[in-house]
Amino acid sequence: TDCGLFVLQFDKLTVDSGAAVRLVATPVRRRMQQPGSSNNNNNLSVPLRSLSQRPSADDDSQEVEEASVVGQKRKIDNISSSHNNMCKLLAKSGSSTDGSVVLFLSEASMQGLTAAERRAVQQTLGGRPSAAAGATHVVVTDRTLRRPVWLMCAMCRGQHVVLLSWVKASLRANRWVSVRGHLSLRNAEGEELLCEEARQRARERPLLEGWKVFVFPSLPAGERYAALEVVAAAGGTGVFASLPPQQAVPKSVLRQLRQLPSLLLVGLQSDVPAARELDSSLPLYAPEFLFEAAMTQLLNLEQGSGQTVIL
């Protein structure tokens, strides 16, 4: 386990530093034939300073800023590519009768199907199970939805969110039937969720495309994790996401945040002083703002309620 933890920590330090990593693919046979192959580490080149000399809290050198900008650009490119690939997959499987259905079943949905029904979904209907991120259809059982992270992210990716009754109806028809009639979902307040309209908006354009989102580390760990997951699924970029939890934001980070365009701030009432120091003209949004936007796919920056806009 120590070896695995070391590799993961090495990867985290490399990504967080924004270091340029050069990978050279060398055939194994040729590598084994090279002199001193047991100590040959030339296939991975990482600038030494980026790993061994972490920047101090107030280090605002040009090198650190450039590394941050390069790292953020790489994340933006990766997220944009991931969302485009998802939209292409959804475009192919948008019809409920073309057979290319990839399902994510919530735990309750899984329990709502017998073993024979689960086999029939794959063998008769051609459906494939998947993790939430790779699914075309997310299946739920309860018409009154809570907001687990996987559901908010599914809305941001433009995936179908359907009731288990759709799977049951498809099994009876021996084909994938239309999702219409299986989309009547409500939130915890009993309000109807227009999931199909939200899905269309997400497919037309990612909710947070072009936005950088800074989630203050003061948020409880679970809430901060959920916010950052939603940001990524919605095509945005979570900046400085690796800051230690429950700690003050270093002034060097505030200086770099001032240079970022299209910045959204998400935090708590206790983060108001830091938000004012960063930029008094920027609103500070509560996590609820992100979660509401994820479920509706509407980013109402000027119309937030008192519960969603802190500053």
XYZ file of C-alpha atoms in Angstrom:
311
model
C 0.000 0.000 0.000
C 2.883 2.390 0.629
C 3.979 2.089 -3.013
C 0.481 2.931 -4.227
C 0.213 5.932 -1.923
C 3.615 7.163 -3.095
C 2.581 6.969 -6.765
C -0.690 8.793 -6.114
C 1.043 11.521 -4.111
C 3.653 11.900 -6.876
C 0.868 12.293 -9.448
C -0.939 14.838 -7.275
C 2.178 16.959 -6.785
C 2.896 16.853 -10.509
C -0.615 17.963 -11.479
C -0.892 20.599 -8.758
C 2.404 22.181 -9.733
C 1.314 22.521 -13.366
C 4.602 20.922 -14.391
C 5.145 20.020 -18.018
C 5.549 16.247 -18.088
C 7.214 14.664 -21.105
C 6.321 11.025 -21.732
C 8.407 9.022 -24.166
C 6.969 5.680 -25.241
C 9.844 3.213 -25.514
C 9.129 -0.440 -26.432
C 9.758 -2.697 -23.435
C 12.125 -4.970 -25.368
C 14.306 -2.070 -26.473
C 14.294 -0.583 -22.989
C 15.451 -3.891 -21.500
C 18.315 -4.050 -23.995
C 19.631 -0.605 -23.108
C 22.676 -0.500 -20.813
C 21.745 0.166 -17.220
C 18.093 -0.368 -18.023
C 17.260 -1.095 -14.389
C 18.080 2.512 -13.530
C 16.775 4.065 -16.715
C 14.320 6.814 -15.811
C 14.507 8.798 -19.049
C 10.918 8.033 -20.018
C 9.572 10.529 -17.489
C 10.944 14.051 -17.328
C 9.648 16.462 -14.693
C 11.247 19.781 -13.730
C 12.885 19.083 -10.371
C 11.894 22.353 -8.734
C 8.204 21.755 -9.295
C 8.259 18.676 -7.049
C 11.022 19.288 -4.544
C 10.536 23.010 -3.940
C 6.875 23.735 -3.360
C 6.100 27.469 -3.505
C 5.688 29.180 -0.158
C 2.412 30.807 0.857
C 3.530 34.233 -0.372
C 5.632 33.169 -3.374
C 4.310 35.182 -6.310
C 7.238 34.601 -8.665
C 6.680 34.581 -12.394
C 7.501 30.874 -12.494
C 4.704 29.955 -10.097
C 2.188 32.104 -11.969
C 3.166 30.645 -15.325
C 2.879 27.103 -13.955
C -0.577 27.885 -12.620
C -1.752 29.327 -15.939
C -0.387 26.348 -17.887
C -2.016 23.914 -15.456
C -5.388 25.667 -15.668
C -5.295 25.726 -19.482
C -4.599 21.999 -19.543
C -7.569 21.362 -17.212
C -9.846 23.541 -19.378
C -8.839 21.623 -22.509
C -9.411 18.261 -20.802
C -12.826 19.216 -19.453
C -13.946 20.673 -22.776
C -12.822 17.544 -24.614
C -14.591 15.308 -22.090
C -17.848 17.222 -22.414
C -17.670 17.182 -26.229
C -17.160 13.415 -26.202
C -20.160 12.986 -23.907
C -22.341 15.120 -26.188
C -21.307 13.026 -29.203
C -22.230 9.852 -27.328
C -25.576 11.308 -26.303
C -26.293 12.446 -29.846
C -25.806 8.871 -31.047
C -27.986 7.412 -28.326
C -30.604 10.139 -28.132
C -33.198 7.870 -29.697
C -34.747 5.382 -27.309
C -34.944 2.723 -30.018
C -31.437 2.636 -31.447
C -30.122 0.110 -28.895
C -27.070 2.133 -27.833
C -28.187 2.687 -24.255
C -25.723 2.854 -21.374
C -27.362 2.753 -17.959
C -26.404 3.983 -14.542
C -28.720 2.483 -11.929
C -28.961 4.109 -8.532
C -28.754 1.713 -5.612
C -32.522 1.802 -5.193
C -33.025 1.200 -8.927
C -30.737 -1.798 -8.814
C -32.771 -3.254 -5.965
C -35.948 -2.600 -7.949
C -34.897 -5.071 -10.652
C -34.727 -8.809 -10.214
C -31.636 -10.709 -11.303
C -33.570 -11.980 -14.330
C -34.596 -8.439 -15.278
C -31.015 -7.194 -14.987
C -29.867 -9.968 -17.327
C -32.680 -9.175 -19.762
C -31.651 -5.506 -19.857
C -28.271 -6.568 -21.222
C -29.142 -9.665 -23.245
C -32.535 -8.690 -24.696
C -32.384 -4.902 -24.829
C -28.648 -4.549 -25.346
C -28.246 -2.078 -22.505
C -24.880 -1.797 -20.803
C -24.265 -0.880 -17.168
C -21.807 1.917 -16.485
C -20.519 4.344 -13.912
C -22.535 7.562 -13.806
C -20.044 9.566 -15.863
C -20.230 7.223 -18.842
C -23.981 6.623 -18.934
C -26.528 7.911 -21.426
C -29.452 7.283 -19.043
C -29.448 7.692 -15.267
C -32.228 5.639 -13.683
C -33.905 6.657 -10.427
C -36.849 5.183 -8.515
C -38.342 8.025 -6.522
C -40.264 10.798 -8.246
C -39.148 13.127 -5.438
C -35.440 13.620 -5.965
C -32.823 14.557 -3.464
C -29.571 15.940 -4.860
C -26.785 13.390 -4.671
C -23.605 14.435 -6.442
C -24.008 11.873 -9.224
C -27.466 13.231 -10.087
C -26.368 16.879 -10.235
C -23.435 15.869 -12.416
C -25.727 13.847 -14.687
C -27.864 16.942 -15.228
C -24.750 18.949 -16.066
C -23.594 16.351 -18.607
C -26.940 16.346 -20.379
C -27.762 12.749 -19.566
C -31.317 11.406 -19.535
C -32.666 11.168 -15.970
C -35.535 8.692 -16.070
C -37.682 6.642 -13.726
C -37.204 2.910 -13.271
C -40.642 2.495 -14.868
C -38.977 3.252 -18.229
C -36.713 0.211 -17.893
C -39.674 -1.947 -16.828
C -41.775 -0.741 -19.775
C -38.896 -1.424 -22.176
C -38.559 -4.957 -20.824
C -42.261 -5.578 -21.432
C -41.975 -4.247 -25.003
C -38.659 -6.047 -25.704
C -37.237 -2.768 -27.004
C -36.304 0.633 -25.665
C -39.501 2.661 -25.504
C -39.753 6.446 -25.491
C -38.681 8.138 -22.269
C -41.772 10.322 -22.429
C -44.077 9.505 -19.582
C -41.147 8.466 -17.403
C -39.728 11.930 -16.700
C -42.163 13.290 -14.101
C -39.729 14.143 -11.321
C -39.973 16.597 -8.452
C -37.504 18.192 -6.062
C -37.647 17.955 -2.275
C -40.047 20.935 -2.161
C -42.502 19.167 -4.466
C -41.748 21.409 -7.443
C -41.682 19.752 -10.858
C -38.229 19.356 -12.385
C -38.121 19.986 -16.113
C -35.335 17.448 -16.606
C -35.714 17.179 -20.368
C -35.504 20.951 -20.846
C -32.473 21.092 -18.580
C -30.883 18.225 -20.530
C -31.341 20.074 -23.809
C -29.737 23.199 -22.349
C -26.771 21.188 -21.090
C -26.273 19.573 -24.501
C -26.442 22.898 -26.301
C -23.834 24.488 -24.064
C -22.172 23.432 -20.799
C -23.503 25.431 -17.877
C -20.104 26.737 -16.726
C -18.248 26.763 -20.031
C -15.508 29.408 -19.890
C -15.895 30.002 -16.141
C -13.235 29.543 -13.490
C -14.733 28.712 -10.117
C -12.939 29.164 -6.823
C -14.535 27.182 -4.007
C -13.271 28.475 -0.679
C -11.637 25.775 1.476
C -13.820 26.822 4.415
C -16.683 24.665 3.117
C -17.282 21.331 4.849
C -15.375 18.597 3.030
C -18.443 16.868 1.592
C -20.015 20.086 0.350
C -16.758 21.288 -1.183
C -16.270 17.961 -2.948
C -19.814 18.137 -4.344
C -19.306 21.712 -5.561
C -16.051 20.881 -7.351
C -17.571 17.774 -8.958
C -20.489 19.837 -10.253
C -18.104 22.488 -11.611
C -16.132 19.883 -13.560
C -19.251 18.137 -14.906
C -20.673 21.497 -15.998
C -17.615 22.290 -18.119
C -16.087 24.792 -15.709
C -12.655 24.850 -14.128
C -12.195 24.550 -10.383
C -9.142 26.661 -9.542
C -6.830 26.016 -6.582
C -8.965 23.021 -5.643
C -6.088 21.406 -3.744
C -5.875 24.068 -1.034
C -5.951 22.460 2.439
C -9.432 22.463 3.979
C -10.504 24.821 6.730
C -7.529 27.144 6.243
C -7.207 30.790 5.290
C -6.552 31.465 1.601
C -2.897 32.507 1.104
C -2.400 36.033 -0.197
C -0.383 34.658 -3.131
C -3.492 32.738 -4.220
C -5.639 35.866 -3.926
C -3.156 37.733 -6.137
C -3.322 35.028 -8.802
C -7.104 34.858 -8.624
C -7.302 38.573 -9.436
C -5.692 37.832 -12.801
C -8.266 35.221 -13.841
C -11.119 36.316 -16.104
C -14.676 34.998 -15.742
C -14.262 34.067 -12.073
C -17.036 32.772 -9.816
C -16.590 32.670 -6.043
C -18.342 30.046 -3.924
C -18.045 30.120 -0.150
C -19.585 30.850 3.230
C -20.389 33.982 5.219
C -16.992 33.660 6.900
C -15.320 34.105 3.497
C -16.714 37.618 2.937
C -13.534 39.425 4.139
C -11.302 37.383 1.807
C -13.756 37.871 -1.079
C -13.732 41.653 -0.515
C -9.942 41.659 -0.430
C -9.858 39.690 -3.669
C -12.337 41.874 -5.577
C -15.148 43.792 -3.906
C -17.091 43.849 -7.184
C -17.346 40.038 -7.418
C -20.410 38.384 -5.834
C -19.835 35.562 -3.373
C -22.256 32.687 -3.977
C -23.313 30.016 -1.520
C -22.907 26.354 -2.599
C -26.702 26.233 -2.950
C -26.342 28.535 -5.956
C -24.275 25.912 -7.799
C -26.555 23.046 -6.806
C -29.712 24.862 -7.921
C -28.062 25.775 -11.215
C -27.024 22.162 -11.781
C -30.599 20.904 -11.454
C -32.090 23.536 -13.774
C -29.090 24.228 -16.031
C -29.790 27.925 -15.649
C -27.053 30.247 -14.404
C -28.987 33.228 -13.018
C -26.066 35.335 -11.839
C -28.184 38.444 -11.313
C -31.252 36.780 -9.818
C -29.885 34.744 -6.945
C -31.909 34.693 -3.738
C -30.650 35.732 -0.338
C -29.837 32.090 0.337
C -27.574 31.771 -2.689
C -25.848 35.180 -2.843
C -23.844 36.026 0.265
C -22.060 39.173 -0.920
